[in-house]
Coordinates of N, CA and C and ligand atoms in Angstrom, one line a residue:
X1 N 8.0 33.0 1.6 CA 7.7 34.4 1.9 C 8.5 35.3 0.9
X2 N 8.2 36.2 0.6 CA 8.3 37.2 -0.4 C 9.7 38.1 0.2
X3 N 10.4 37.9 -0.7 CA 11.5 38.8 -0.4 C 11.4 40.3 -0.5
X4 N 11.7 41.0 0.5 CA 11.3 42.7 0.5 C 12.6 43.4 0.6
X5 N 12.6 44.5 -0.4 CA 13.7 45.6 0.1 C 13.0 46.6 0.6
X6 N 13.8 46.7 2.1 CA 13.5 47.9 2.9 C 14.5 48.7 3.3
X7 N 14.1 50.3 3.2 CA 15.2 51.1 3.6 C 15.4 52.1 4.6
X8 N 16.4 52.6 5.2 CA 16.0 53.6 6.4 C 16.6 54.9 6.2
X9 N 16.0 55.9 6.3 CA 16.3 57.4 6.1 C 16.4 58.3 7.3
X10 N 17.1 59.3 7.1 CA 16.8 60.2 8.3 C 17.8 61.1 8.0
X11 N 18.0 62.2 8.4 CA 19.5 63.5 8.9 C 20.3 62.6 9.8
X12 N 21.3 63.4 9.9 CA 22.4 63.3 10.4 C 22.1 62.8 12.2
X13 N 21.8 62.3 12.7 CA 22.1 61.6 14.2 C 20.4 61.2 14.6
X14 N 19.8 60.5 13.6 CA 18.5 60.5 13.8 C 18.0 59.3 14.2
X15 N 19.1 58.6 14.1 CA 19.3 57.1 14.8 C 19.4 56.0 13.9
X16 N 19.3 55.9 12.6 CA 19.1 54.9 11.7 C 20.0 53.6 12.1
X17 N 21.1 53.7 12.3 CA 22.0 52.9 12.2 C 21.6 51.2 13.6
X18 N 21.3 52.1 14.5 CA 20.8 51.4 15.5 C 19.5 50.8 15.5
X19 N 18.5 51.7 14.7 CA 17.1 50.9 14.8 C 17.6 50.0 13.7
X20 N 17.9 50.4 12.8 CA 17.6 49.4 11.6 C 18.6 47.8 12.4
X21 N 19.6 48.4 12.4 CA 20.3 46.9 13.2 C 18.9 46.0 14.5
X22 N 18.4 46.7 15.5 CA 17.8 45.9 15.7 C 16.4 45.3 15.1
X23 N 15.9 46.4 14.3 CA 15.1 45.6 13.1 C 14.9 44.3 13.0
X24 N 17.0 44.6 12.3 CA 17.3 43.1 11.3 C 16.8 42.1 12.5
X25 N 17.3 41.8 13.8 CA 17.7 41.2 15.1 C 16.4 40.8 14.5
X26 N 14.9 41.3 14.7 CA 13.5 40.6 15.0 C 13.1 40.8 14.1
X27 N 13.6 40.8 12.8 CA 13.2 40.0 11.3 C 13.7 38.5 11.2
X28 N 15.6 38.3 11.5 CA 15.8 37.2 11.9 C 15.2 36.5 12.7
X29 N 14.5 36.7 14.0 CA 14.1 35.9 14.9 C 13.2 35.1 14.4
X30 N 12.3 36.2 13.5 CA 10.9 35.6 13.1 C 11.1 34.5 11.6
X31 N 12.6 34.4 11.4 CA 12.9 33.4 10.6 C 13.3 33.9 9.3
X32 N 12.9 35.4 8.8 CA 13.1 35.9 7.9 C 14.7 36.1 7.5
X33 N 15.5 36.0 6.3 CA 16.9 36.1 6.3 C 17.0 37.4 5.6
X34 N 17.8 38.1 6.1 CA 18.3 38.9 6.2 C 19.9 39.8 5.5
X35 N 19.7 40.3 4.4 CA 21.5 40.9 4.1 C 21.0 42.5 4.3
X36 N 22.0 42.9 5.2 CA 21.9 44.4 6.0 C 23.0 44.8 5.8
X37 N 22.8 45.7 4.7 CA 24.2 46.5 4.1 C 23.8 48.6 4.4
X38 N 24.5 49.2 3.8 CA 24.7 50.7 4.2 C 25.2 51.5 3.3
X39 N 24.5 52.3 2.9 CA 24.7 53.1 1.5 C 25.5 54.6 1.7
X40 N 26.6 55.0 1.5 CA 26.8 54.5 0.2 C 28.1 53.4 1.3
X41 N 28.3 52.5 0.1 CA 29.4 51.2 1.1 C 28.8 49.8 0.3
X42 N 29.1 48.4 1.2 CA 28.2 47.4 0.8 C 29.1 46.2 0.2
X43 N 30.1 47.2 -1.2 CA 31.2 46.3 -1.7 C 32.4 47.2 -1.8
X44 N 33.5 46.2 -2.0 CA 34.5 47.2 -2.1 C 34.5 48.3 -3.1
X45 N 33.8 47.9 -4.4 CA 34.4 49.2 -5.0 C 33.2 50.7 -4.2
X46 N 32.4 50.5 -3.5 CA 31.3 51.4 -3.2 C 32.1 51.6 -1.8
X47 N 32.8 50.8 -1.0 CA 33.3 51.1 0.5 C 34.4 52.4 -0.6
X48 N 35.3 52.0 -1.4 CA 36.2 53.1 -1.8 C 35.6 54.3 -2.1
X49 N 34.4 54.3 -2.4 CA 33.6 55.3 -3.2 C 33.5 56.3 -1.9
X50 N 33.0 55.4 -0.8 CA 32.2 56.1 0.2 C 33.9 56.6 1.5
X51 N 35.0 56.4 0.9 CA 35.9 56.8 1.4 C 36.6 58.5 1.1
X52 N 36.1 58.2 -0.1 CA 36.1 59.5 -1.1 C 35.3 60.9 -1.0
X53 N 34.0 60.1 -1.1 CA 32.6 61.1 -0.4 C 32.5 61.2 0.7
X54 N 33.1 60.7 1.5 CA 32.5 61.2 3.2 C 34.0 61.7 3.8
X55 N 35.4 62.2 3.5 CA 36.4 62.5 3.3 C 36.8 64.0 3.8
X56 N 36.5 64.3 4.7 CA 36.8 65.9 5.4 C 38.0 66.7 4.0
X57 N 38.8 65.7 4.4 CA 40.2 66.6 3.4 C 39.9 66.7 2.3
X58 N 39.1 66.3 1.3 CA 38.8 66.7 0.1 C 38.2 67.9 0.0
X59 N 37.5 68.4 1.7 CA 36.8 69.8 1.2 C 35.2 69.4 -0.2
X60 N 35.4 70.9 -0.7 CA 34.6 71.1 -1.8 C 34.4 70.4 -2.7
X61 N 33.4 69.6 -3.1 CA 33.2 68.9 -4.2 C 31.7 69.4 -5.1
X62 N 32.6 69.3 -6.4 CA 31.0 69.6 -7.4 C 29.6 68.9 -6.9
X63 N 28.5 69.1 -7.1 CA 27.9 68.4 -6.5 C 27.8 67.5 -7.7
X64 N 27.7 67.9 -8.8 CA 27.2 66.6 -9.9 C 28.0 65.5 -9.9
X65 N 29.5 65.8 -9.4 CA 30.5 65.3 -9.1 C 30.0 64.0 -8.3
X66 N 29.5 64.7 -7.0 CA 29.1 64.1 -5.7 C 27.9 63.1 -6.0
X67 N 27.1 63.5 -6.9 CA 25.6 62.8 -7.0 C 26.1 61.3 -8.0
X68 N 27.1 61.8 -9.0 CA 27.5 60.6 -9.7 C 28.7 59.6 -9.0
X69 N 29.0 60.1 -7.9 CA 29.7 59.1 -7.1 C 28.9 58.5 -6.4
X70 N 27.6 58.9 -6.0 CA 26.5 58.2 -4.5 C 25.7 57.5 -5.9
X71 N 25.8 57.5 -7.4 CA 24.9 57.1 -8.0 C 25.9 55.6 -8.5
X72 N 27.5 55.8 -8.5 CA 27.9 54.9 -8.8 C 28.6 53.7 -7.8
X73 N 28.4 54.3 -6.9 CA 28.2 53.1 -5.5 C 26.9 52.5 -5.3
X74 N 26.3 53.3 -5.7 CA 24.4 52.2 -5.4 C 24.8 51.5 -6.5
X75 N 25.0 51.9 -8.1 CA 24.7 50.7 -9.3 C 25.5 49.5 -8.8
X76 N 26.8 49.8 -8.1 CA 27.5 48.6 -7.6 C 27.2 47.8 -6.9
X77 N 26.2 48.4 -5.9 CA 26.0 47.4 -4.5 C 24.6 46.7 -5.3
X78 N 24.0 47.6 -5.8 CA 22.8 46.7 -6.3 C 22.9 45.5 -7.4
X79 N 24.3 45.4 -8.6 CA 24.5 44.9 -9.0 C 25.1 43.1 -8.2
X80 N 25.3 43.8 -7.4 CA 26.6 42.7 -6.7 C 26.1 42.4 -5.5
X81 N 25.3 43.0 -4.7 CA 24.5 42.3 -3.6 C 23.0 42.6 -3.9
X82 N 22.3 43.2 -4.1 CA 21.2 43.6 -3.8 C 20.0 42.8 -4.5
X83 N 20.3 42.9 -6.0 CA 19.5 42.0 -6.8 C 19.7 40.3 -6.7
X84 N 21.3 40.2 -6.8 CA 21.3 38.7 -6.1 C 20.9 38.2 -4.6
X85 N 21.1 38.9 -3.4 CA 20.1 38.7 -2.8 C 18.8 38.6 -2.7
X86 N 18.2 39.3 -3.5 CA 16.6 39.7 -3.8 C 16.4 38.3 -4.6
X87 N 16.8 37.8 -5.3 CA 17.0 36.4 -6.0 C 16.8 35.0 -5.5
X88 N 17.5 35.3 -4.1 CA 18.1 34.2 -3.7 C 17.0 34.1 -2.5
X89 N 15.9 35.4 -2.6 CA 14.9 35.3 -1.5 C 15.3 35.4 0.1
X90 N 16.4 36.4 -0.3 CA 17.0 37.0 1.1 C 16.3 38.7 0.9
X91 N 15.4 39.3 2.2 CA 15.5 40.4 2.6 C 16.3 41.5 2.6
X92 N 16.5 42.6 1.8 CA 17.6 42.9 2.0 C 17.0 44.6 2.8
X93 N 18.0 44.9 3.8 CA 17.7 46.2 4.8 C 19.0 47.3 4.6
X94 N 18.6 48.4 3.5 CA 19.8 48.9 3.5 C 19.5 50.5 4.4
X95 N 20.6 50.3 5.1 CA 21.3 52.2 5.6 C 20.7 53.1 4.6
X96 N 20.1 54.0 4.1 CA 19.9 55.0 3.4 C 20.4 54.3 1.8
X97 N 19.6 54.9 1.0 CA 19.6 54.6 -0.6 C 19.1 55.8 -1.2
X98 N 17.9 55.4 -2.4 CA 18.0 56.0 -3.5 C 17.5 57.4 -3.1
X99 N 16.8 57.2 -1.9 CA 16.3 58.4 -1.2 C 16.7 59.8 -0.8
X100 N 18.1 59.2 -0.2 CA 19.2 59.9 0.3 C 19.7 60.8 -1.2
X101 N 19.5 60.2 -2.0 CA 20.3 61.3 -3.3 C 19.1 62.5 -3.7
X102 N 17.8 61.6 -3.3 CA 16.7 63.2 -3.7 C 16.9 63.9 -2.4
X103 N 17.3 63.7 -1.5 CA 17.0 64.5 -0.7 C 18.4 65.5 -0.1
X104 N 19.7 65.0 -0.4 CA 21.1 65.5 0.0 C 21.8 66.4 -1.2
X105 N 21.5 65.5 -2.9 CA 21.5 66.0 -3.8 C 20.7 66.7 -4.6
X106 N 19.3 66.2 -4.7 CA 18.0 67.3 -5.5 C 18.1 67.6 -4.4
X107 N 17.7 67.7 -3.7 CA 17.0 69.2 -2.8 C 18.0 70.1 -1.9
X108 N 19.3 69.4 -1.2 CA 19.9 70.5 -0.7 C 20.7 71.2 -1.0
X109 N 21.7 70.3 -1.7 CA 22.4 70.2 -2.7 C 22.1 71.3 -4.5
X110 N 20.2 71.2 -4.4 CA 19.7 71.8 -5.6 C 19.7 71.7 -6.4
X111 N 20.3 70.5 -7.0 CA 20.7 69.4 -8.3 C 19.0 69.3 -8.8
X112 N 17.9 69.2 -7.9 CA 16.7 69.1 -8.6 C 16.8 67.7 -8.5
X113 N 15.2 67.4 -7.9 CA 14.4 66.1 -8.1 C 14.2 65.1 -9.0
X114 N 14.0 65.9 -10.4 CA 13.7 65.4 -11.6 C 14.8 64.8 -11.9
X115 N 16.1 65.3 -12.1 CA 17.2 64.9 -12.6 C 18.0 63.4 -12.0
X116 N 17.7 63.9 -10.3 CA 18.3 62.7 -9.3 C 17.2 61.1 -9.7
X117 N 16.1 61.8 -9.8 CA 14.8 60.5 -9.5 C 15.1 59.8 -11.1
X118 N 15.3 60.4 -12.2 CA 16.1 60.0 -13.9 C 17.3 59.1 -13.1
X119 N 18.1 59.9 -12.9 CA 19.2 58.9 -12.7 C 19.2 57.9 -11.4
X120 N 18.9 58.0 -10.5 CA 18.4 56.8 -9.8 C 17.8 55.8 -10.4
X121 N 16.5 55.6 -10.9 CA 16.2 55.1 -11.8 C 16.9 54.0 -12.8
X122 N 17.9 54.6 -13.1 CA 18.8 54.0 -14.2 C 19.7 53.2 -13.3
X123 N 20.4 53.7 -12.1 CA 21.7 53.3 -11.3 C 20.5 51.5 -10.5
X124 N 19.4 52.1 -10.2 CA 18.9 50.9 -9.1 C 17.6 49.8 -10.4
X125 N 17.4 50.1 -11.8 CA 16.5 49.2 -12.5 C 15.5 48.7 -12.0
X126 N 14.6 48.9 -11.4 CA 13.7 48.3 -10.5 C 13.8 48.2 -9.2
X127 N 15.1 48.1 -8.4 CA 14.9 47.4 -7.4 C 15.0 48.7 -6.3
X128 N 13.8 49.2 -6.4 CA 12.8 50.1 -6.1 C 12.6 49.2 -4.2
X129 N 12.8 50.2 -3.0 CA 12.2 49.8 -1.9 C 10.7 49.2 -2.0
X130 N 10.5 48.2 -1.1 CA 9.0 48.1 -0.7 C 8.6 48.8 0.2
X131 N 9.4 49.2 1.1 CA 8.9 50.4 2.2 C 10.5 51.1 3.0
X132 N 9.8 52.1 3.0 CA 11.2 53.2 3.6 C 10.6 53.6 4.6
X133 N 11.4 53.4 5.7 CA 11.3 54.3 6.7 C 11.6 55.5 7.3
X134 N 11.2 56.7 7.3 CA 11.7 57.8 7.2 C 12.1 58.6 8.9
X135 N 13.2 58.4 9.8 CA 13.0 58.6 10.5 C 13.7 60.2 10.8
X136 N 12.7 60.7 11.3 CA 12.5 62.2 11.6 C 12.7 62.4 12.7
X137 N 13.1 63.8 12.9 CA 13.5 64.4 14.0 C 14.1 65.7 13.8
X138 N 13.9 66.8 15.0 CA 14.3 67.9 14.5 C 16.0 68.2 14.2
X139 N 16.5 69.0 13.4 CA 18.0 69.3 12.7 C 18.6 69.0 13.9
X140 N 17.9 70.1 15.2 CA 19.3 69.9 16.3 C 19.8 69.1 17.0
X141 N 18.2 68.4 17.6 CA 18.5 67.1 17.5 C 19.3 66.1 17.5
X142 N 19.1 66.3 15.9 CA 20.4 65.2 15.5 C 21.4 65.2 15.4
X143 N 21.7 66.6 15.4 CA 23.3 67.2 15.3 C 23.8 67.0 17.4
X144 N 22.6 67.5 18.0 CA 23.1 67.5 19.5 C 23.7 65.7 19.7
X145 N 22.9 64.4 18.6 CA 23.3 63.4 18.9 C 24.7 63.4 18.5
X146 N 25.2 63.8 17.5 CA 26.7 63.5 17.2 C 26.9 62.3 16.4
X147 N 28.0 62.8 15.6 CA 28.6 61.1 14.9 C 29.0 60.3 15.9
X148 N 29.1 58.9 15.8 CA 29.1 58.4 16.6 C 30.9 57.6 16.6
X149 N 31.7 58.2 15.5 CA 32.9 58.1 15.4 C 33.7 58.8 16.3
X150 N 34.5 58.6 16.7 CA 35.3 58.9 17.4 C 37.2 59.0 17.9
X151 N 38.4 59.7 17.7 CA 39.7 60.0 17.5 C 39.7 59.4 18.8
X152 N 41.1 58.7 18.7 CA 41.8 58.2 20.0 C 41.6 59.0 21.0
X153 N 41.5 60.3 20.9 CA 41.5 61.0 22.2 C 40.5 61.1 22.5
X154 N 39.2 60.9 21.9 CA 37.5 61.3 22.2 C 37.0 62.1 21.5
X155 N 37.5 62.9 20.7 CA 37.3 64.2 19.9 C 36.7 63.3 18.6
X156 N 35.2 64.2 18.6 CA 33.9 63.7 17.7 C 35.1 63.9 16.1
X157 N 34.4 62.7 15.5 CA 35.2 63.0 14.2 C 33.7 63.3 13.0
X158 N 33.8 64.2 12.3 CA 32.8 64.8 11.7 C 33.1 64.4 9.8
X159 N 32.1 64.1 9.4 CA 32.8 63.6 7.7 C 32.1 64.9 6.8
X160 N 32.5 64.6 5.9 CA 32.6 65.5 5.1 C 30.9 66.7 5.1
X161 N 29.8 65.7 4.8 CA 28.7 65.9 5.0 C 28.1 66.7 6.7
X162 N 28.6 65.8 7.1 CA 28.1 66.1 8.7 C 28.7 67.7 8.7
X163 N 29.9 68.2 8.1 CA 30.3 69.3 8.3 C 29.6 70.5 7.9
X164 N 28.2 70.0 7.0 CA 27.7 71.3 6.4 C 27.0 72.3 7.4
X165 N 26.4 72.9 6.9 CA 25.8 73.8 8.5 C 24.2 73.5 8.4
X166 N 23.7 74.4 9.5 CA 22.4 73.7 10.0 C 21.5 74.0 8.7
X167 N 21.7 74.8 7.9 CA 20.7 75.4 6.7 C 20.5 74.0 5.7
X168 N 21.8 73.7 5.4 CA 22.0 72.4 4.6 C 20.9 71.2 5.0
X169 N 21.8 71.3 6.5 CA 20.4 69.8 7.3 C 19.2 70.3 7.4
X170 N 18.8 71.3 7.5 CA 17.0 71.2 7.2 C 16.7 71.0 6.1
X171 N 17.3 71.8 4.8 CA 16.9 71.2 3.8 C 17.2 70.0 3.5
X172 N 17.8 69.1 3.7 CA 17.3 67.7 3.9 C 16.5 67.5 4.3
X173 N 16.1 67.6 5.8 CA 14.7 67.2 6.7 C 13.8 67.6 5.6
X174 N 13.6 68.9 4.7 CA 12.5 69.3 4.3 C 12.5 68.3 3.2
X175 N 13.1 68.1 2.3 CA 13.1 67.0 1.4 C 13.0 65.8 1.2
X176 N 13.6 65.4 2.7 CA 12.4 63.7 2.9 C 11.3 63.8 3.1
X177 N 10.9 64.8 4.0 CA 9.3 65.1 4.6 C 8.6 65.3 3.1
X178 N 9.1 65.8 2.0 CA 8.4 66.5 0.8 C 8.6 65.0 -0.2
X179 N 9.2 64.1 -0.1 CA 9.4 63.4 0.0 C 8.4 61.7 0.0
X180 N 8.3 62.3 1.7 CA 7.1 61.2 2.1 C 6.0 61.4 2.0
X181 N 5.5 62.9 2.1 CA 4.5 63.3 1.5 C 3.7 62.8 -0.1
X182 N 4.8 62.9 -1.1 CA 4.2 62.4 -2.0 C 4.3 60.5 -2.6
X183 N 4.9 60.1 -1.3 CA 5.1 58.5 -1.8 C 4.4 58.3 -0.8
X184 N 3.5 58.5 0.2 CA 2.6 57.9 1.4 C 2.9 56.6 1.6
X185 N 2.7 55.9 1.0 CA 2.6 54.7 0.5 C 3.8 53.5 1.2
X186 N 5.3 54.2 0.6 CA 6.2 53.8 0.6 C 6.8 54.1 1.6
X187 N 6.9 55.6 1.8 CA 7.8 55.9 3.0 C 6.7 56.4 4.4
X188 N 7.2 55.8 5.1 CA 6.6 56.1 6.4 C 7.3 56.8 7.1
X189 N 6.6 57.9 7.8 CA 7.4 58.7 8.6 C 7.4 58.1 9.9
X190 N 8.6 58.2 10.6 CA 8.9 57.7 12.1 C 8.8 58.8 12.9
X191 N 8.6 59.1 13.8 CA 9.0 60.0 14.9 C 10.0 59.5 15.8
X192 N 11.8 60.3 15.2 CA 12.7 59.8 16.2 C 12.6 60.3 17.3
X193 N 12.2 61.1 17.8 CA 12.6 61.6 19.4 C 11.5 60.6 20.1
X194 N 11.0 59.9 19.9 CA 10.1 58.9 20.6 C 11.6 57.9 21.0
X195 N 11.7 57.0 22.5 CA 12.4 56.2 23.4 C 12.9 55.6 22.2
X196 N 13.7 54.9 22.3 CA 14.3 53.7 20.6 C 13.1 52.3 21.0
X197 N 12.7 52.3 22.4 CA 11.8 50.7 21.7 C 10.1 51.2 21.5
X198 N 10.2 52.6 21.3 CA 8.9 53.2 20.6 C 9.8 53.4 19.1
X199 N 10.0 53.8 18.8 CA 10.7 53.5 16.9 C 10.3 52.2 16.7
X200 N 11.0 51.4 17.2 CA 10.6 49.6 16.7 C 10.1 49.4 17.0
X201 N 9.2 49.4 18.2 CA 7.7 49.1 17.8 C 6.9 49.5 16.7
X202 N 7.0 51.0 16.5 CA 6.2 51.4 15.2 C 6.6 51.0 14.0
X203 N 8.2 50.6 13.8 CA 8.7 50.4 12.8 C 7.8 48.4 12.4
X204 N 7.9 47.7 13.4 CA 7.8 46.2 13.6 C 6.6 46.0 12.8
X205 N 5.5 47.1 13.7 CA 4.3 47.4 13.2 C 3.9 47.1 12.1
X206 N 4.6 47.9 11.1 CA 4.0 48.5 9.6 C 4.8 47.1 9.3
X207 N 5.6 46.5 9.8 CA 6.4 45.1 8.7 C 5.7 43.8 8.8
X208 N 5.2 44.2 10.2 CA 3.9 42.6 10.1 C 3.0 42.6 9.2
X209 N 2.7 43.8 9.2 CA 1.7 43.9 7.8 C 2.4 43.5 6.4
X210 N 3.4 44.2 6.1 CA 4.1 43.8 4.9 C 4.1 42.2 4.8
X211 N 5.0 41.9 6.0 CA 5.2 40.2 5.9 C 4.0 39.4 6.2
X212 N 3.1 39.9 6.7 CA 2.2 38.9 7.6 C 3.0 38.0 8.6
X213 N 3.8 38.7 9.0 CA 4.2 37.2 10.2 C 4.1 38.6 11.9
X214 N 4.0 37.7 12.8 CA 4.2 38.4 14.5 C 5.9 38.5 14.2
X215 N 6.1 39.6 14.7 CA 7.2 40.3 15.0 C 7.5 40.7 16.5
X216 N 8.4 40.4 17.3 CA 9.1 41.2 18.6 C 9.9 41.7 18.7
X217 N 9.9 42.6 19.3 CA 11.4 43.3 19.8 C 12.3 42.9 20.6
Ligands
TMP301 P1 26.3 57.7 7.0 O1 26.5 56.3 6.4 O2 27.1 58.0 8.2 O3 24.9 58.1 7.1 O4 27.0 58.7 5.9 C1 26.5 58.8 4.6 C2 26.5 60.3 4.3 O5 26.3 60.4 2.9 C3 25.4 61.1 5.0 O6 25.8 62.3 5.3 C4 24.3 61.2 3.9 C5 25.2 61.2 2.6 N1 24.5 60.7 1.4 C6 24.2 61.6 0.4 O7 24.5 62.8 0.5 N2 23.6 61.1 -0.7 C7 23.3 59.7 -0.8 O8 22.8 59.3 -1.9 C8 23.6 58.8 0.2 C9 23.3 57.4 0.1 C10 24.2 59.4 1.4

């Protein structure tokens, strides 16, 4: 069976982290192997990266700043896990990718499409998703879901990103949607406010087809 890179997108509390984890569960079952890593993160030098960028106390950061740090944690993970798994004919299911930079950096950010989709490009050499999942849902939504981090006392902990305000997160939303619009193909839109075992179902859906094998939840 044909090794696939697949990826999961969405705003800020739109659920990715949870579907894609059970994903992996009933890609494993069905025998397929699996490396399920999280962008930006994956290896250490990209976990340090992503300590940096997601960092409340740093405040203000340039964006080009910002886009060449989210661009030099993906060349890492892809170097160091992603293409050698892809190799080795392991699946690989990553947390948000090259996606996340058109849509956080070109478009909300305003860095522009053209410039991020160039340098992506360069940072990932090919190893281009076989299908993305785009999971949608409205801004409040996802902000009403919350990080899912949490301070000893229970007090939501918010990262750097999560801090922007609601204008920021739609133009995100609008930028995957604009997005998926023009990759049909590739990225599929989910409907998050659907139950979570309506997401994986739809999500399972579209990957039987990819794989040809029965998939369960
Ligand atoms: P998360 O792992 O909790 O989703 O945090 C990652 C944050 O980084 C999230 O706010 C989205 C943001 N991000 C970008 O702005 N650009 C990128 O290229 C990537 C991968 C993530």
């Amino acid at each position: 069976m044909k090794a696939r890179l697949i990826t999961f997108e969405g705003i800020e509390g739109s659920g990715k982290t949870v579907v894609s984890k059970t994903v992996c569960r009933s890609l494993e079952e069905a025998g397929i192997v699996v490396t399920h890593v999280r962008e930006p993160g994956g290896t250490a030098v990209s976990e340090a990266i992503r300590g940096i960028l997601l960092d409340p106390a740093r405040g203000e950061m340039d964006p080009k700043a910002e886009l060449f740090l989210y661009l030099a944690s993906r060349a890492q993970l892809v170097a160091e896990v992603i293409r050698p798994a892809l190799a080795a004919g392991r699946t690989v299911v990553c947390d948000r990718y090259m996606d996340a930079s058109v849509a956080y950096q070109g478009w909300a950010r305003g860095l522009g499409e053209s410039l991020v989709a160039r340098l992506n490009a360069s940072a990932v050499g090919g190893a281009v998703p076989d299908r993305t999942f785009l999971l949608d849902c409205p801004v409040a939504e996802g902000m009403s879901r919350g990080p899912d981090r949490r301070e000893a006392d229970g007090v939501a902990v918010r990262d750097r990103l999560e801090r922007e305000d609601v204008r920021f997160h739609e133009k995100v939303r609008e930028g995957y949607l604009r997005l998926a619009k023009r990759d049909g193909k590739r990225v599929v839109v989910i409907d998050a406010t659907q139950a979570l075992d309506e997401v994986v179902r739809a999500i399972l859906g579209n990957l039987e087809r990819l794989f040809s094998v029965k998939l369960t939840a």
